[in-house]
mmCIF file of C-alpha atoms in Angstrom:
data_model
loop_
_atom_site.group_PDB
_atom_site.id
_atom_site.type_symbol
_atom_site.label_atom_id
_atom_site.label_comp_id
_atom_site.label_asym_id
_atom_site.label_seq_id
_atom_site.Cartn_x
_atom_site.Cartn_y
_atom_site.Cartn_z
ATOM 1 C CA MET A 1 2.780 14.182 -20.902
ATOM 2 C CA LEU A 2 1.246 11.250 -19.148
ATOM 3 C CA ARG A 3 0.389 13.514 -16.560
ATOM 4 C CA ARG A 4 -1.047 15.934 -18.857
ATOM 5 C CA MET A 5 -3.305 13.593 -20.178
ATOM 6 C CA SER A 6 -4.463 11.935 -16.726
ATOM 7 C CA ILE A 7 -7.492 12.777 -14.674
ATOM 8 C CA ALA A 8 -7.194 13.187 -10.934
ATOM 9 C CA GLY A 9 -8.127 10.411 -8.351
ATOM 10 C CA GLY A 10 -11.809 10.912 -7.692
ATOM 11 C CA GLU A 11 -12.478 12.932 -10.832
ATOM 12 C CA ALA A 12 -15.213 11.802 -13.151
ATOM 13 C CA LEU A 13 -13.581 10.407 -16.336
ATOM 14 C CA HIS A 14 -14.381 12.967 -19.127
ATOM 15 C CA HIS A 15 -14.545 11.634 -22.833
ATOM 16 C CA ALA A 16 -11.968 13.918 -23.545
ATOM 17 C CA ARG A 17 -9.491 11.928 -21.623
ATOM 18 C CA LEU A 18 -10.374 8.701 -23.471
ATOM 19 C CA MET A 19 -7.948 7.207 -25.824
ATOM 20 C CA ILE A 20 -8.963 4.710 -28.437
ATOM 21 C CA LEU A 21 -7.190 2.244 -30.652
ATOM 22 C CA PRO A 22 -8.597 -0.557 -33.007
ATOM 23 C CA THR A 23 -7.710 -4.160 -31.878
ATOM 24 C CA PRO A 24 -6.222 -6.699 -34.150
ATOM 25 C CA PHE A 25 -9.910 -8.221 -34.158
ATOM 26 C CA GLY A 26 -11.008 -4.852 -34.811
ATOM 27 C CA LEU A 27 -9.068 -4.208 -37.999
ATOM 28 C CA PHE A 28 -9.987 -7.732 -39.144
ATOM 29 C CA TRP A 29 -13.646 -6.576 -38.861
ATOM 30 C CA ALA A 30 -13.011 -3.348 -40.762
ATOM 31 C CA VAL A 31 -11.290 -5.304 -43.610
ATOM 32 C CA LEU A 32 -13.928 -7.957 -43.731
ATOM 33 C CA VAL A 33 -16.653 -4.912 -43.874
ATOM 34 C CA CYS A 34 -14.887 -3.367 -46.798
ATOM 35 C CA MET A 35 -14.329 -6.728 -48.779
ATOM 36 C CA LEU A 36 -18.034 -7.587 -48.346
ATOM 37 C CA LEU A 37 -18.822 -3.948 -49.520
ATOM 38 C CA LEU A 38 -16.515 -4.674 -52.634
ATOM 39 C CA LEU A 39 -18.019 -7.814 -53.322
ATOM 40 C CA GLY A 40 -21.498 -6.447 -53.334
ATOM 41 C CA ILE A 41 -20.480 -3.491 -55.512
ATOM 42 C CA ASN A 42 -18.777 -5.818 -58.217
ATOM 43 C CA TYR A 43 -21.308 -8.592 -58.155
ATOM 44 C CA GLU A 44 -24.189 -6.350 -57.562
ATOM 45 C CA ASN A 45 -24.957 -8.689 -54.673
ATOM 46 C CA SER A 46 -27.673 -7.716 -52.333
ATOM 47 C CA LEU A 47 -26.973 -10.263 -49.558
ATOM 48 C CA ALA A 48 -23.093 -8.938 -49.623
ATOM 49 C CA HIS A 49 -24.414 -5.298 -49.379
ATOM 50 C CA ALA A 50 -26.666 -6.299 -46.416
ATOM 51 C CA LEU A 51 -24.141 -8.165 -44.465
ATOM 52 C CA ALA A 52 -21.521 -5.294 -44.806
ATOM 53 C CA PHE A 53 -23.929 -2.499 -43.393
ATOM 54 C CA TRP A 54 -25.142 -4.760 -40.573
ATOM 55 C CA LEU A 55 -21.251 -5.441 -39.539
ATOM 56 C CA PHE A 56 -20.512 -1.719 -39.971
ATOM 57 C CA SER A 57 -23.713 -0.645 -37.838
ATOM 58 C CA LEU A 58 -22.788 -3.308 -35.281
ATOM 59 C CA ALA A 59 -19.142 -1.891 -34.997
ATOM 60 C CA VAL A 60 -20.379 1.833 -34.549
ATOM 61 C CA ILE A 61 -22.724 0.489 -31.742
ATOM 62 C CA SER A 62 -20.111 -1.621 -30.318
ATOM 63 C CA ILE A 63 -17.510 1.598 -30.078
ATOM 64 C CA PHE A 64 -20.451 3.746 -28.823
ATOM 65 C CA ARG A 65 -21.108 1.212 -25.857
ATOM 66 C CA SER A 66 -17.495 0.875 -25.070
ATOM 67 C CA TRP A 67 -17.405 4.679 -24.791
ATOM 68 C CA ARG A 68 -20.378 4.746 -22.463
ATOM 69 C CA ASN A 69 -18.812 1.897 -20.400
ATOM 70 C CA LEU A 70 -16.091 4.238 -19.310
ATOM 71 C CA ALA A 71 -17.344 7.569 -19.669
ATOM 72 C CA GLY A 72 -18.305 9.153 -15.992
ATOM 73 C CA VAL A 73 -16.344 6.531 -14.116
ATOM 74 C CA ARG A 74 -14.644 7.655 -11.054
ATOM 75 C CA VAL A 75 -11.547 6.074 -9.031
ATOM 76 C CA GLN A 76 -10.619 5.864 -5.708
ATOM 77 C CA LEU A 77 -7.631 4.208 -4.141
ATOM 78 C CA ILE A 78 -7.545 3.416 -0.676
ATOM 79 C CA ALA A 79 -4.850 1.755 1.293
ATOM 80 C CA ASP A 80 -5.134 -1.569 2.989
ATOM 81 C CA GLY A 81 -3.305 -1.940 5.951
ATOM 82 C CA GLU A 82 0.570 -1.140 6.335
ATOM 83 C CA ALA A 83 3.041 -2.027 4.262
ATOM 84 C CA TYR A 84 6.719 -3.454 4.983
ATOM 85 C CA ALA A 85 9.558 -3.538 2.828
ATOM 86 C CA GLY A 86 10.060 -6.974 1.404
ATOM 87 C CA GLY A 87 6.112 -7.455 1.783
ATOM 88 C CA GLU A 88 3.143 -6.370 -0.487
ATOM 89 C CA LEU A 89 1.423 -2.777 -0.467
ATOM 90 C CA ARG A 90 -1.961 -3.755 -0.347
ATOM 91 C CA LEU A 91 -4.543 -1.211 -1.982
ATOM 92 C CA LEU A 92 -8.409 -1.539 -2.558
ATOM 93 C CA VAL A 93 -9.569 0.181 -5.854
ATOM 94 C CA ARG A 94 -13.139 1.310 -5.770
ATOM 95 C CA LEU A 95 -14.876 2.482 -8.980
ATOM 96 C CA SER A 96 -18.166 4.332 -8.917
ATOM 97 C CA GLY A 97 -20.309 6.247 -11.410
ATOM 98 C CA ARG A 98 -22.516 4.435 -13.872
ATOM 99 C CA ALA A 99 -25.318 2.038 -12.660
ATOM 100 C CA ARG A 100 -23.578 -0.752 -14.532
ATOM 101 C CA ALA A 101 -20.460 -1.046 -16.105
ATOM 102 C CA ARG A 102 -18.728 -4.275 -17.415
ATOM 103 C CA ALA A 103 -15.333 -5.734 -17.696
ATOM 104 C CA ILE A 104 -13.198 -2.555 -16.505
ATOM 105 C CA ASP A 105 -9.441 -3.605 -16.478
ATOM 106 C CA VAL A 106 -7.574 -1.753 -13.676
ATOM 107 C CA ARG A 107 -3.816 -1.622 -14.262
ATOM 108 C CA LEU A 108 -1.323 -0.210 -11.399
ATOM 109 C CA GLY A 109 2.445 -1.011 -11.955
ATOM 110 C CA ASN A 110 2.600 -4.831 -12.577
ATOM 111 C CA SER A 111 -0.687 -5.563 -10.899
ATOM 112 C CA ARG A 112 -4.068 -6.029 -12.845
ATOM 113 C CA GLN A 113 -7.554 -6.687 -11.956
ATOM 114 C CA ARG A 114 -11.096 -6.832 -13.776
ATOM 115 C CA LEU A 115 -13.950 -4.864 -12.245
ATOM 116 C CA GLU A 116 -17.526 -4.813 -12.863
ATOM 117 C CA ILE A 117 -19.661 -1.983 -11.485
ATOM 118 C CA HIS A 118 -23.289 -2.895 -10.065
ATOM 119 C CA ALA A 119 -25.571 -0.564 -8.759
ATOM 120 C CA GLY A 120 -22.975 2.359 -9.063
ATOM 121 C CA GLU A 121 -19.955 0.941 -7.276
ATOM 122 C CA GLY A 122 -17.429 -1.771 -7.624
ATOM 123 C CA SER A 123 -14.010 -2.666 -5.772
ATOM 124 C CA ALA A 124 -11.141 -5.191 -5.803
ATOM 125 C CA PRO A 125 -8.171 -5.368 -4.100
ATOM 126 C CA MET A 126 -4.878 -4.969 -5.568
ATOM 127 C CA GLY A 127 -1.185 -5.635 -4.421
ATOM 128 C CA LEU A 128 2.096 -4.386 -5.247
ATOM 129 C CA PRO A 129 5.271 -5.917 -4.374
ATOM 130 C CA VAL A 130 7.598 -3.340 -2.313
ATOM 131 C CA ALA A 131 11.428 -3.818 -1.361
ATOM 132 C CA LEU A 132 12.514 -0.576 -0.226
ATOM 133 C CA ARG A 133 11.250 1.407 3.051
ATOM 134 C CA GLY A 134 10.522 5.347 2.540
ATOM 135 C CA GLN A 135 7.814 7.335 1.114
ATOM 136 C CA PHE A 136 6.777 6.740 -2.471
ATOM 137 C CA THR A 137 4.389 8.187 -5.088
ATOM 138 C CA LEU A 138 2.473 5.787 -6.671
ATOM 139 C CA PRO A 139 2.301 5.165 -10.739
ATOM 140 C CA PRO A 140 -0.543 6.404 -12.646
ATOM 141 C CA LEU A 141 -3.203 3.987 -12.858
ATOM 142 C CA THR A 142 -4.959 2.692 -16.045
ATOM 143 C CA LEU A 143 -8.336 2.102 -16.608
ATOM 144 C CA GLU A 144 -9.041 0.042 -19.805
ATOM 145 C CA SER A 145 -11.908 -1.598 -21.580
ATOM 146 C CA ARG A 146 -12.563 -3.662 -24.593
ATOM 147 C CA TRP A 147 -16.317 -4.371 -23.782
ATOM 148 C CA PRO A 148 -18.382 -5.595 -25.524
ATOM 149 C CA LEU A 149 -17.033 -6.958 -28.796
ATOM 150 C CA GLY A 150 -13.338 -6.155 -28.501
ATOM 151 C CA LEU A 151 -13.199 -4.272 -31.734
ATOM 152 C CA VAL A 152 -11.615 -1.194 -29.977
ATOM 153 C CA ARG A 153 -9.510 -0.769 -26.746
ATOM 154 C CA LEU A 154 -10.357 2.478 -24.865
ATOM 155 C CA TRP A 155 -8.198 3.568 -22.017
ATOM 156 C CA SER A 156 -7.270 6.769 -19.824
ATOM 157 C CA TRP A 157 -4.797 7.301 -17.125
ATOM 158 C CA VAL A 158 -5.674 8.385 -13.324
ATOM 159 C CA ALA A 159 -2.934 10.439 -11.623
ATOM 160 C CA ILE A 160 -2.944 9.165 -7.972
ATOM 161 C CA GLU A 161 -1.681 11.965 -5.708
ATOM 162 C CA MET A 162 -1.323 9.854 -2.885
ATOM 163 C CA PRO A 163 1.907 9.323 -1.228
ATOM 164 C CA VAL A 164 2.291 5.420 0.469
ATOM 165 C CA MET A 165 4.643 4.870 3.227
ATOM 166 C CA ILE A 166 6.785 1.767 3.157
ATOM 167 C CA HIS A 167 7.965 0.801 6.597
ATOM 168 C CA PRO A 168 10.956 -0.971 7.349
ATOM 169 C CA CYS A 169 10.967 -4.825 7.193
ATOM 170 C CA PRO A 170 10.275 -6.217 10.863
ATOM 171 C CA GLN A 171 12.954 -8.363 11.776
ATOM 172 C CA MET A 172 14.466 -9.641 14.975
ATOM 173 C CA PRO A 173 18.073 -10.490 15.258
ATOM 174 C CA ALA A 174 18.680 -14.150 14.816
ATOM 175 C CA ALA A 175 20.733 -14.428 18.427
ATOM 176 C CA PRO A 176 20.106 -12.068 21.229
ATOM 177 C CA GLN A 177 22.820 -9.510 21.274
ATOM 178 C CA GLY A 178 23.655 -7.775 24.337
ATOM 179 C CA SER A 179 21.330 -7.682 27.493
ATOM 180 C CA ARG A 180 17.614 -6.799 27.104
ATOM 181 C CA ASN A 181 18.105 -3.744 29.328
ATOM 182 C CA THR A 182 20.663 -2.100 26.889
ATOM 183 C CA LEU A 183 17.733 -2.106 24.397
ATOM 184 C CA GLU A 184 14.506 -1.771 26.264
ATOM 185 C CA GLN A 185 14.580 -0.131 29.728
ATOM 186 C CA VAL A 186 11.376 -1.102 31.619
ATOM 187 C CA GLU A 187 10.145 2.043 33.929
ATOM 188 C CA GLN A 188 9.620 1.386 37.698
ATOM 189 C CA GLY A 189 6.101 2.290 39.113
ATOM 190 C CA ASP A 190 5.575 4.836 41.871
ATOM 191 C CA PHE A 191 6.902 4.777 45.509
ATOM 192 C CA ALA A 192 4.134 3.062 47.413
ATOM 193 C CA GLY A 193 5.297 2.725 50.863
ATOM 194 C CA LEU A 194 7.670 0.521 53.190
ATOM 195 C CA ARG A 195 7.188 -3.116 54.594
ATOM 196 C CA ARG A 196 9.339 -5.345 56.471
ATOM 197 C CA TYR A 197 12.219 -6.770 54.870
ATOM 198 C CA VAL A 198 12.095 -10.303 53.581
ATOM 199 C CA ALA A 199 14.899 -12.618 52.681
ATOM 200 C CA GLY A 200 15.740 -12.381 49.051
ATOM 201 C CA ASP A 201 14.394 -8.744 48.732
ATOM 202 C CA PRO A 202 16.722 -6.904 45.871
ATOM 203 C CA PRO A 203 19.318 -4.748 47.652
ATOM 204 C CA ALA A 204 18.383 -2.010 45.680
ATOM 205 C CA HIS A 205 14.975 -1.910 46.993
ATOM 206 C CA VAL A 206 16.123 -1.663 50.717
ATOM 207 C CA ALA A 207 15.851 1.721 52.546
ATOM 208 C CA TRP A 208 19.186 1.995 53.658
ATOM 209 C CA LYS A 209 18.654 5.563 55.266
ATOM 210 C CA HIS A 210 15.619 4.231 57.089
ATOM 211 C CA TRP A 211 17.812 1.216 58.755
ATOM 212 C CA GLY A 212 20.577 3.947 59.558
ATOM 213 C CA ARG A 213 17.943 6.066 61.328
ATOM 214 C CA SER A 214 16.166 3.351 63.182
ATOM 215 C CA GLY A 215 18.035 0.127 62.867
ATOM 216 C CA GLU A 216 14.965 -1.406 61.239
ATOM 217 C CA LEU A 217 15.512 -3.135 58.031
ATOM 218 C CA VAL A 218 12.493 -2.435 55.540
ATOM 219 C CA THR A 219 11.894 -2.573 51.951
ATOM 220 C CA LYS A 220 10.567 -0.260 49.632
ATOM 221 C CA ARG A 221 7.511 -1.051 47.531
ATOM 222 C CA PHE A 222 6.408 0.175 44.366
ATOM 223 C CA GLU A 223 3.283 0.132 42.455
ATOM 224 C CA THR A 224 3.131 -2.236 39.526
ATOM 225 C CA PRO A 225 2.729 -0.299 36.288
ATOM 226 C CA ALA A 226 -0.433 -1.304 34.788
ATOM 227 C CA ARG A 227 1.432 -1.400 31.362
ATOM 228 C CA PRO A 228 5.324 -1.757 31.191
ATOM 229 C CA SER A 229 6.992 0.949 29.624
ATOM 230 C CA LEU A 230 10.000 0.251 27.002
ATOM 231 C CA TRP A 231 12.564 2.508 25.362
ATOM 232 C CA LEU A 232 13.499 1.416 22.041
ATOM 233 C CA ASP A 233 17.071 2.934 21.203
ATOM 234 C CA TYR A 234 18.492 2.753 17.827
ATOM 235 C CA GLU A 235 22.123 2.632 19.648
ATOM 236 C CA ALA A 236 21.571 -0.441 21.537
ATOM 237 C CA CYS A 237 20.657 -2.288 18.441
ATOM 238 C CA HIS A 238 23.531 -4.097 16.300
ATOM 239 C CA GLY A 239 24.377 -4.598 12.334
ATOM 240 C CA ASP A 240 23.736 -1.788 9.646
ATOM 241 C CA MET A 241 21.155 0.972 9.510
ATOM 242 C CA GLU A 242 18.708 -1.209 7.871
ATOM 243 C CA GLN A 243 19.054 -3.979 10.374
ATOM 244 C CA ARG A 244 18.630 -1.731 13.284
ATOM 245 C CA LEU A 245 15.755 -0.116 11.792
ATOM 246 C CA GLY A 246 14.143 -3.724 11.117
ATOM 247 C CA GLU A 247 14.671 -4.670 14.723
ATOM 248 C CA LEU A 248 13.257 -1.663 15.971
ATOM 249 C CA THR A 249 10.144 -2.045 13.724
ATOM 250 C CA ALA A 250 9.968 -5.716 15.083
ATOM 251 C CA ARG A 251 9.975 -4.147 18.794
ATOM 252 C CA VAL A 252 7.404 -1.775 18.088
ATOM 253 C CA LEU A 253 5.114 -4.335 16.649
ATOM 254 C CA ALA A 254 5.862 -6.577 19.629
ATOM 255 C CA ALA A 255 5.041 -3.818 22.080
ATOM 256 C CA GLU A 256 1.838 -3.122 20.401
ATOM 257 C CA LYS A 257 0.958 -6.883 20.831
ATOM 258 C CA SER A 258 1.803 -7.035 24.210
ATOM 259 C CA GLN A 259 -0.100 -3.380 24.977
ATOM 260 C CA ALA A 260 3.054 -1.963 26.366
ATOM 261 C CA THR A 261 3.780 1.740 26.120
ATOM 262 C CA TYR A 262 7.142 2.906 24.220
ATOM 263 C CA GLY A 263 9.385 5.449 23.358
ATOM 264 C CA LEU A 264 11.793 5.613 20.486
ATOM 265 C CA ARG A 265 15.317 7.030 20.321
ATOM 266 C CA LEU A 266 16.976 7.530 17.054
ATOM 267 C CA PRO A 267 20.069 9.652 16.322
ATOM 268 C CA GLY A 268 18.675 13.137 16.485
ATOM 269 C CA GLN A 269 15.309 12.476 17.185
ATOM 270 C CA THR A 270 13.348 11.289 20.174
ATOM 271 C CA LEU A 271 9.873 10.105 20.619
ATOM 272 C CA ALA A 272 8.344 9.945 24.071
ATOM 273 C CA ILE A 273 6.810 7.122 25.942
ATOM 274 C CA ALA A 274 3.044 6.689 24.921
ATOM 275 C CA SER A 275 0.617 4.163 23.379
ATOM 276 C CA GLY A 276 -2.238 4.479 21.062
ATOM 277 C CA GLY A 277 -2.778 4.494 17.432
ATOM 278 C CA ALA A 278 -1.575 7.808 16.643
ATOM 279 C CA HIS A 279 1.983 7.152 18.453
ATOM 280 C CA ARG A 280 2.368 3.732 16.543
ATOM 281 C CA ARG A 281 1.987 5.677 13.239
ATOM 282 C CA ARG A 282 4.413 8.335 14.477
ATOM 283 C CA VAL A 283 7.106 6.054 15.535
ATOM 284 C CA LEU A 284 6.662 3.807 12.539
ATOM 285 C CA GLU A 285 6.911 6.666 10.153
ATOM 286 C CA ALA A 286 9.841 8.199 11.847
ATOM 287 C CA LEU A 287 11.430 4.482 11.116
ATOM 288 C CA ALA A 288 10.535 4.726 7.729
ATOM 289 C CA LEU A 289 11.828 8.225 6.661
ATOM 290 C CA PHE A 290 15.034 7.989 8.928
ATOM 291 C CA GLY A 291 17.944 9.067 6.681
ATOM 292 C CA GLY A 292 16.087 10.673 4.121
ATOM 293 C CA GLU A 293 12.302 12.248 4.048
ATOM 294 C CA THR A 294 12.096 12.653 0.252
ATOM 295 C CA VAL A 295 9.220 11.312 -1.510
ATOM 296 C CA LEU A 296 10.588 9.059 -4.296
ATOM 297 C CA PRO A 297 9.012 8.077 -7.487
ATOM 298 C CA TRP A 298 7.601 4.394 -7.704
ATOM 299 C CA GLU A 299 10.339 3.712 -10.498
ATOM 300 C CA VAL A 300 12.856 3.559 -7.760
ATOM 301 C CA GLN A 301 10.786 0.822 -5.910
ATOM 302 C CA GLN A 302 10.340 -1.023 -9.228
ATOM 303 C CA GLN A 303 13.937 -0.985 -9.805
ATOM 304 C CA ALA A 304 14.824 -2.538 -6.392
ATOM 305 C CA VAL A 305 11.811 -5.173 -7.098
ATOM 306 C CA ALA A 306 12.933 -6.301 -10.432
ATOM 307 C CA PRO A 307 15.894 -8.768 -9.267
ATOM 308 C CA ARG A 308 13.687 -10.337 -6.653
ATOM 309 C CA GLU A 309 11.025 -11.122 -9.266
ATOM 310 C CA LEU A 310 13.744 -12.423 -11.798
ATOM 311 C CA ALA A 311 15.200 -14.604 -8.984
ATOM 312 C CA GLY A 312 11.602 -15.879 -8.141
ATOM 313 C CA ARG A 313 10.826 -16.663 -11.880
ATOM 314 C CA ALA A 314 14.151 -18.302 -12.017
ATOM 315 C CA LYS A 315 13.572 -20.809 -9.053
ATOM 316 C CA THR A 316 10.266 -21.790 -10.594
#
């Protein structure tokens, strides 16, 4: 039912999708108007009549202004950066439409913000705690307003058809496990010629065939790659699946920071060595979706976050 009553993101808020209910203050206001009206009728008091009709008129104008405050508003939700399990999903809520709109409450999950629209646009950041990696659909966003007098509550739901990606929590192992080469294999540069052997050169770089033919000991030279190349291998990591994915995510971020090129090896999937923003997104997406590519509802994420929030409240 909630989906049927919602509007799509980017769609102008139509009056048919606006819900309205009186607030406790609005009910008190209505009772007061009725009492003043009865008082004026029973005692033929003109002042009571005038006050009752003035309050009634004020309530009608207030309801009309509340309706105009929300009608026609459009909502846009923009992801603000990448999200990692155990952290926060950052979003930017942007409202547009009327030249001026006041005191619009935006609620998404457990996050809430109050926005004002000036010159046709208003925006505010929002954050949702996340605990699980994967791809999730966001819950419906609620727009609500009680402006100007708080007599009525108007609200509407906006369906967000934007799945969000939550990446594994980046976490390096506490202690080095295995040699670096089992996890990251640095590719050698191209062959660049021979030079006279110098004591201390690695035996693997000595041209033994050339020494057998000429008796001269020389060493192979290789061009130093402009950027180191790494292979990030799931099988070379230790721990359970989430620990391995967390370690690989941390190494992807470290490789990006050092401007290295890198590839990824997962069971059943290999991404060749490359660099750039598109490659980074592909690698992080492969890590986030490893073991299941189903788009999950946000309720799954909330159920995982709830124990953490309870533990946080218990500490405070």
